[in-house]
Coordinates of C-alpha atoms in Angstrom, one line a residue:
M1 CA 110.2 104.1 106.5
T2 CA 112.8 102.2 104.6
R3 CA 112.4 99.0 102.6
H4 CA 111.5 96.3 105.0
S5 CA 113.8 93.4 105.7
I6 CA 111.3 90.8 104.8
D7 CA 111.1 92.2 101.3
R8 CA 114.8 91.8 100.9
E9 CA 114.5 88.2 101.9
F10 CA 113.0 87.5 98.4
E11 CA 116.6 87.7 97.2
R12 CA 117.5 84.7 99.3
P13 CA 116.6 81.2 98.1
L14 CA 113.9 79.4 100.0
T15 CA 114.7 76.2 101.8
K16 CA 112.8 73.2 100.5
S17 CA 111.8 70.2 102.5
S18 CA 111.4 66.6 101.2
N19 CA 109.1 63.7 102.2
K20 CA 111.7 61.1 101.0
I21 CA 112.6 58.4 103.5
Q22 CA 115.8 59.6 105.2
S23 CA 116.8 56.4 106.9
H24 CA 119.0 54.0 104.9
Y25 CA 121.5 51.2 105.6
S26 CA 124.2 53.8 105.1
D27 CA 123.2 55.3 108.4
L28 CA 125.0 52.3 110.1
F29 CA 128.3 53.9 109.0
Q30 CA 127.4 57.6 109.5
I31 CA 129.5 59.6 111.8
K32 CA 128.0 63.1 111.4
G33 CA 124.9 63.4 113.6
S34 CA 125.9 60.4 115.7
I35 CA 127.4 60.3 119.2
M36 CA 130.4 58.3 118.0
S37 CA 132.8 61.1 118.7
L38 CA 131.5 61.6 122.3
V39 CA 131.8 57.9 123.3
F40 CA 135.0 57.1 121.4
V41 CA 137.4 58.1 124.2
P42 CA 135.4 56.5 127.1
T43 CA 135.1 53.3 125.1
L44 CA 138.8 53.1 124.5
L45 CA 139.5 53.8 128.2
T46 CA 137.2 51.0 129.4
G47 CA 138.9 48.7 126.8
F48 CA 142.3 49.5 128.3
W49 CA 140.8 49.0 131.8
A50 CA 139.6 45.6 130.8
A51 CA 142.8 44.7 129.1
F52 CA 144.8 45.7 132.1
W53 CA 142.9 43.3 134.4
I54 CA 142.9 40.5 131.9
I55 CA 146.7 40.7 131.8
M56 CA 146.9 40.9 135.6
M57 CA 144.7 37.8 135.9
R58 CA 146.2 35.7 133.1
V59 CA 149.8 36.7 133.3
A60 CA 150.4 37.8 136.9
G61 CA 147.9 35.3 138.3
V62 CA 145.9 37.9 140.3
T63 CA 142.5 36.5 141.1
T64 CA 141.6 38.4 144.2
F65 CA 139.4 40.9 142.4
T66 CA 137.2 38.3 140.7
I67 CA 133.6 38.9 141.8
P68 CA 130.4 36.9 141.3
G69 CA 127.7 37.9 138.9
T70 CA 125.2 38.9 141.6
L71 CA 126.5 42.4 141.9
I72 CA 126.4 43.0 138.1
T73 CA 122.8 41.5 138.0
L74 CA 121.6 44.0 140.7
L75 CA 123.3 46.9 138.9
N76 CA 121.7 45.8 135.6
V77 CA 118.3 46.3 137.1
V78 CA 119.1 49.7 138.7
L79 CA 120.9 51.0 135.7
G80 CA 118.3 49.8 133.3
L81 CA 115.5 51.7 135.2
L82 CA 117.7 54.8 135.4
L83 CA 118.5 54.8 131.7
V84 CA 115.0 54.2 130.6
F85 CA 113.7 57.0 132.8
R86 CA 116.5 59.3 131.6
N87 CA 115.9 58.6 128.0
N88 CA 112.1 59.0 128.2
T89 CA 112.3 62.2 130.2
A90 CA 114.8 63.7 127.6
Y91 CA 112.6 62.7 124.6
D92 CA 109.5 64.0 126.3
R93 CA 111.2 67.4 126.5
Y94 CA 112.3 67.2 122.9
W95 CA 108.8 66.2 121.7
E96 CA 107.1 68.9 123.8
G97 CA 109.4 71.5 122.3
R98 CA 108.5 70.3 118.8
R99 CA 104.8 70.4 119.7
L100 CA 105.0 73.9 121.0
W101 CA 106.9 75.1 118.0
A102 CA 104.2 73.7 115.8
A103 CA 101.5 75.4 117.8
M104 CA 103.4 78.7 117.5
Q105 CA 103.7 78.3 113.7
K106 CA 100.0 77.7 113.5
D107 CA 99.2 80.9 115.4
L108 CA 101.8 82.9 113.4
R109 CA 100.2 81.7 110.2
N110 CA 96.7 82.7 111.4
L111 CA 97.9 86.1 112.5
A112 CA 99.7 86.8 109.2
R113 CA 96.6 85.8 107.2
L114 CA 94.3 87.9 109.4
V115 CA 96.5 91.0 109.3
W116 CA 97.1 90.9 105.6
V117 CA 93.6 90.1 104.3
H118 CA 91.3 91.6 106.9
F119 CA 93.0 94.8 108.0
K120 CA 92.2 97.7 105.8
A121 CA 95.1 99.9 104.6
P122 CA 93.8 102.3 102.0
T123 CA 96.7 104.8 102.2
P124 CA 100.4 104.1 101.3
Q125 CA 101.4 105.0 104.9
E126 CA 98.9 102.5 106.4
M127 CA 100.1 99.9 103.9
E128 CA 103.7 100.5 105.0
L129 CA 102.6 100.1 108.6
K130 CA 100.9 96.8 107.8
R131 CA 104.0 95.5 106.0
G132 CA 105.9 96.5 109.1
V133 CA 103.6 94.3 111.2
M134 CA 104.2 91.4 108.9
D135 CA 107.9 92.0 109.5
L136 CA 107.2 91.6 113.2
I137 CA 105.4 88.3 112.8
Y138 CA 108.5 86.9 111.2
A139 CA 110.7 88.7 113.8
F140 CA 108.8 87.1 116.6
A141 CA 109.9 83.6 115.5
L142 CA 113.5 84.8 115.3
S143 CA 113.3 86.4 118.7
V144 CA 112.0 83.2 120.2
K145 CA 114.9 81.2 118.6
H146 CA 117.5 83.6 120.0
D147 CA 115.8 83.9 123.4
L148 CA 115.9 80.1 123.7
R149 CA 119.5 80.0 122.7
G150 CA 120.4 82.6 125.3
A151 CA 121.1 85.6 123.1
D152 CA 120.8 88.7 125.2
G153 CA 118.8 91.6 123.8
F154 CA 118.9 92.0 120.0
T155 CA 122.5 91.2 119.2
P156 CA 121.7 88.7 116.3
A157 CA 122.0 90.5 112.9
D158 CA 118.9 88.8 111.4
L159 CA 116.7 90.0 114.3
N160 CA 118.2 93.5 114.2
A161 CA 117.2 93.7 110.5
A162 CA 113.7 92.4 111.1
V163 CA 112.8 95.0 113.7
S164 CA 114.9 97.9 112.4
H165 CA 111.8 99.9 111.3
I166 CA 110.7 100.2 115.0
P167 CA 113.6 101.7 117.0
E168 CA 111.6 101.5 120.2
I169 CA 112.0 97.7 120.2
L170 CA 115.8 98.0 120.1
S171 CA 116.0 100.4 123.0
K172 CA 116.2 99.5 126.7
C173 CA 114.2 101.4 129.2
E174 CA 116.0 103.1 132.1
Y175 CA 114.2 101.0 134.7
E176 CA 115.0 97.7 133.1
V177 CA 117.7 95.5 134.8
A178 CA 117.4 92.3 132.8
P179 CA 118.0 92.2 129.1
V180 CA 115.2 93.1 126.8
H181 CA 112.8 90.2 126.3
A182 CA 112.3 90.3 122.5
P183 CA 109.2 88.2 122.1
T184 CA 107.2 90.2 124.7
R185 CA 108.2 93.5 123.1
I186 CA 107.2 92.3 119.6
L187 CA 103.9 91.0 120.8
L188 CA 103.2 94.3 122.5
F189 CA 103.6 96.3 119.3
I190 CA 101.5 93.8 117.3
S191 CA 98.8 94.0 119.9
A192 CA 98.9 97.8 119.9
Y193 CA 98.5 97.7 116.1
V194 CA 95.4 95.4 116.3
G195 CA 93.8 97.6 119.0
K196 CA 94.4 100.8 117.0
C197 CA 93.0 99.4 113.8
R198 CA 89.9 98.3 115.7
E199 CA 89.6 101.7 117.2
N200 CA 89.8 103.3 113.7
D201 CA 87.4 100.7 112.3
K202 CA 90.1 99.2 110.1
C203 CA 89.0 95.7 111.1
D204 CA 85.8 94.2 112.6
A205 CA 85.4 92.8 116.1
I206 CA 85.6 89.2 115.1
V207 CA 88.9 89.6 113.4
Q208 CA 90.2 91.5 116.4
S209 CA 89.1 88.7 118.7
N210 CA 90.9 86.1 116.6
C211 CA 94.1 88.2 116.5
V212 CA 94.0 88.7 120.3
A213 CA 93.5 84.9 120.8
A214 CA 96.4 84.2 118.5
L215 CA 98.6 86.7 120.4
G216 CA 97.6 85.0 123.7
N217 CA 98.4 81.6 122.3
L218 CA 101.9 82.9 121.2
T219 CA 102.5 84.1 124.8
D220 CA 101.6 80.7 126.1
S221 CA 103.9 79.0 123.6
V222 CA 107.0 81.1 124.3
T223 CA 106.4 80.8 128.1
S224 CA 106.2 77.0 127.8
L225 CA 109.3 76.8 125.6
E226 CA 111.2 78.9 128.1
R227 CA 110.1 76.5 130.8
I228 CA 111.7 73.6 129.0
R229 CA 114.9 75.5 128.5
S230 CA 115.1 76.7 132.1
S231 CA 114.1 73.5 133.8
P232 CA 116.8 70.9 133.2
I233 CA 117.0 67.4 134.7
P234 CA 117.9 67.8 138.4
K235 CA 121.6 67.7 138.9
A236 CA 121.5 65.2 141.7
Y237 CA 119.7 62.7 139.5
S238 CA 122.1 63.2 136.6
V239 CA 125.2 62.8 138.8
H240 CA 123.9 59.7 140.5
M241 CA 123.1 58.0 137.2
K242 CA 126.6 58.7 135.9
Q243 CA 128.2 57.4 139.1
I244 CA 126.1 54.1 138.9
L245 CA 127.0 53.8 135.2
L246 CA 130.8 54.3 135.9
L247 CA 130.7 51.7 138.7
Y248 CA 128.9 49.2 136.5
L249 CA 131.5 49.6 133.6
L250 CA 134.5 49.4 136.0
A251 CA 133.1 46.3 137.7
L252 CA 132.2 44.5 134.5
P253 CA 135.6 43.0 133.6
F254 CA 135.9 41.3 137.0
Q255 CA 132.8 39.3 136.3
L256 CA 133.4 38.5 132.6
A257 CA 137.2 37.8 132.7
K258 CA 136.9 34.2 134.2
D259 CA 134.6 33.0 131.4
L260 CA 135.4 35.2 128.4
I261 CA 139.1 35.8 129.0
W262 CA 140.4 38.0 126.1
A263 CA 136.9 38.4 124.7
T264 CA 136.1 40.5 127.8
I265 CA 137.8 43.5 126.1
P266 CA 135.5 43.9 123.1
V267 CA 132.4 43.0 125.2
V268 CA 133.2 45.7 127.7
M269 CA 133.9 48.2 124.9
F270 CA 130.6 47.4 123.2
T271 CA 128.7 47.7 126.5
T272 CA 130.4 51.1 127.1
F273 CA 129.4 52.3 123.7
A274 CA 125.8 51.2 124.1
L275 CA 125.2 52.5 127.6
L276 CA 127.1 55.8 127.3
G277 CA 125.5 56.4 123.9
I278 CA 122.1 56.4 125.5
E279 CA 123.3 58.8 128.2
F280 CA 124.9 61.2 125.7
I281 CA 121.9 61.2 123.4
S282 CA 119.6 62.0 126.3
A283 CA 121.9 64.8 127.4
E284 CA 121.9 66.3 123.9
I285 CA 118.2 66.3 123.3
E286 CA 117.0 67.3 126.8
N287 CA 117.6 71.0 125.7
P288 CA 116.4 70.7 122.1
F289 CA 116.9 74.4 121.1
G290 CA 120.6 74.6 120.7
R291 CA 122.9 74.0 117.7
D292 CA 123.7 70.3 118.2
A293 CA 123.2 67.9 115.3
N294 CA 120.2 66.3 117.0
D295 CA 118.5 69.4 118.3
L296 CA 115.3 70.7 116.8
P297 CA 115.9 72.6 113.5
V298 CA 114.5 75.9 114.8
T299 CA 116.4 77.9 112.2
L300 CA 114.5 75.8 109.5
F301 CA 111.3 76.5 111.4
C302 CA 111.9 80.2 111.2
E303 CA 112.8 79.9 107.6
T304 CA 109.4 78.2 107.0
I305 CA 107.6 81.1 108.7
R306 CA 109.6 83.6 106.6
K307 CA 108.6 81.7 103.4
E308 CA 104.9 81.6 104.4
V309 CA 104.8 85.3 105.3
L310 CA 106.4 86.2 102.0
E311 CA 103.9 84.0 100.2
I312 CA 101.0 85.9 101.9
M313 CA 102.6 89.3 101.1
S314 CA 103.1 88.4 97.5
R315 CA 99.4 88.7 96.9
N316 CA 97.4 91.9 96.8
D317 CA 95.9 92.5 100.2
N318 CA 92.5 93.4 98.7
F319 CA 92.3 90.8 95.9
D320 CA 88.7 90.0 94.9
P321 CA 87.8 86.3 94.8
F322 CA 85.1 87.1 92.2
N323 CA 87.9 87.8 89.8
W324 CA 89.2 84.2 90.0
R325 CA 89.0 82.1 86.9
L326 CA 86.9 79.3 88.1
E327 CA 87.5 75.9 86.4
T328 CA 84.5 73.6 85.8
V329 CA 86.4 70.4 86.2
M330 CA 84.3 69.3 89.2
S331 CA 81.0 70.7 87.8
P332 CA 78.4 68.3 86.3
K333 CA 78.1 68.3 82.6

């Protein structure tokens, strides 16, 4: 076997995280990561729409289209309920995706620790095999990321490198119609390694049980993540909400023009910015595994797993705790 990909990752700098407060008053003027670019054109269009009717009413004397505030009040209630439900549903999907990624990270950490410390590898060949399994633990996180982003098979270069030591994972069986499901393949090989080690008495039954439980939890996590990706908000609901929102914004100048006159234009533009902003944010985070600015940083999550696996592998797998230099700071004098 060749030098494993995860060993080569030592050459790449590790990503550091910070606990510093990220929210400042400068966020008020931040464009990157906001939905400003998405709502800019619709906001201008509604401004032009309001200006057109203000000119028609003030200059041309057209008053036929003036409507009472009752319609707007009714639409306020309906639109408010729809936007609240839309936003809550989208954020629930976002938060569940984050929770499932955290659960997956926990199981990958446990699996890496158990494999590295509790699986015996007395020969160089067995040690090389164990290092290959550690590669697969990192590769599993990559495979989930690319699976959620719609990458077919093993086309991404980083995943290709992580599983290059097991050609069978890269191949596609003759009877398969759909693309290779990378996470399932990787878990299959890790499970086979755990079973074989138990059969050869390279680990005890308790360690095997914990590994099997972690593998089962990983299967549950990736299945739930795929459910979020493949179950978007129903199309009829999304279309209906956009139609109500458009009707509300188009009708708004006819109610405000009589009292606000030219101030109707900025009021309509601000309302468009606020309401469409909520809609665009909800649409962006309802599938939180993509590459949008507000999606979950799944690449960073994979980087964290890579860093932790490397940290575990940097220690001797059979290090003796009795060789530790124990400090006596906490001991009574």
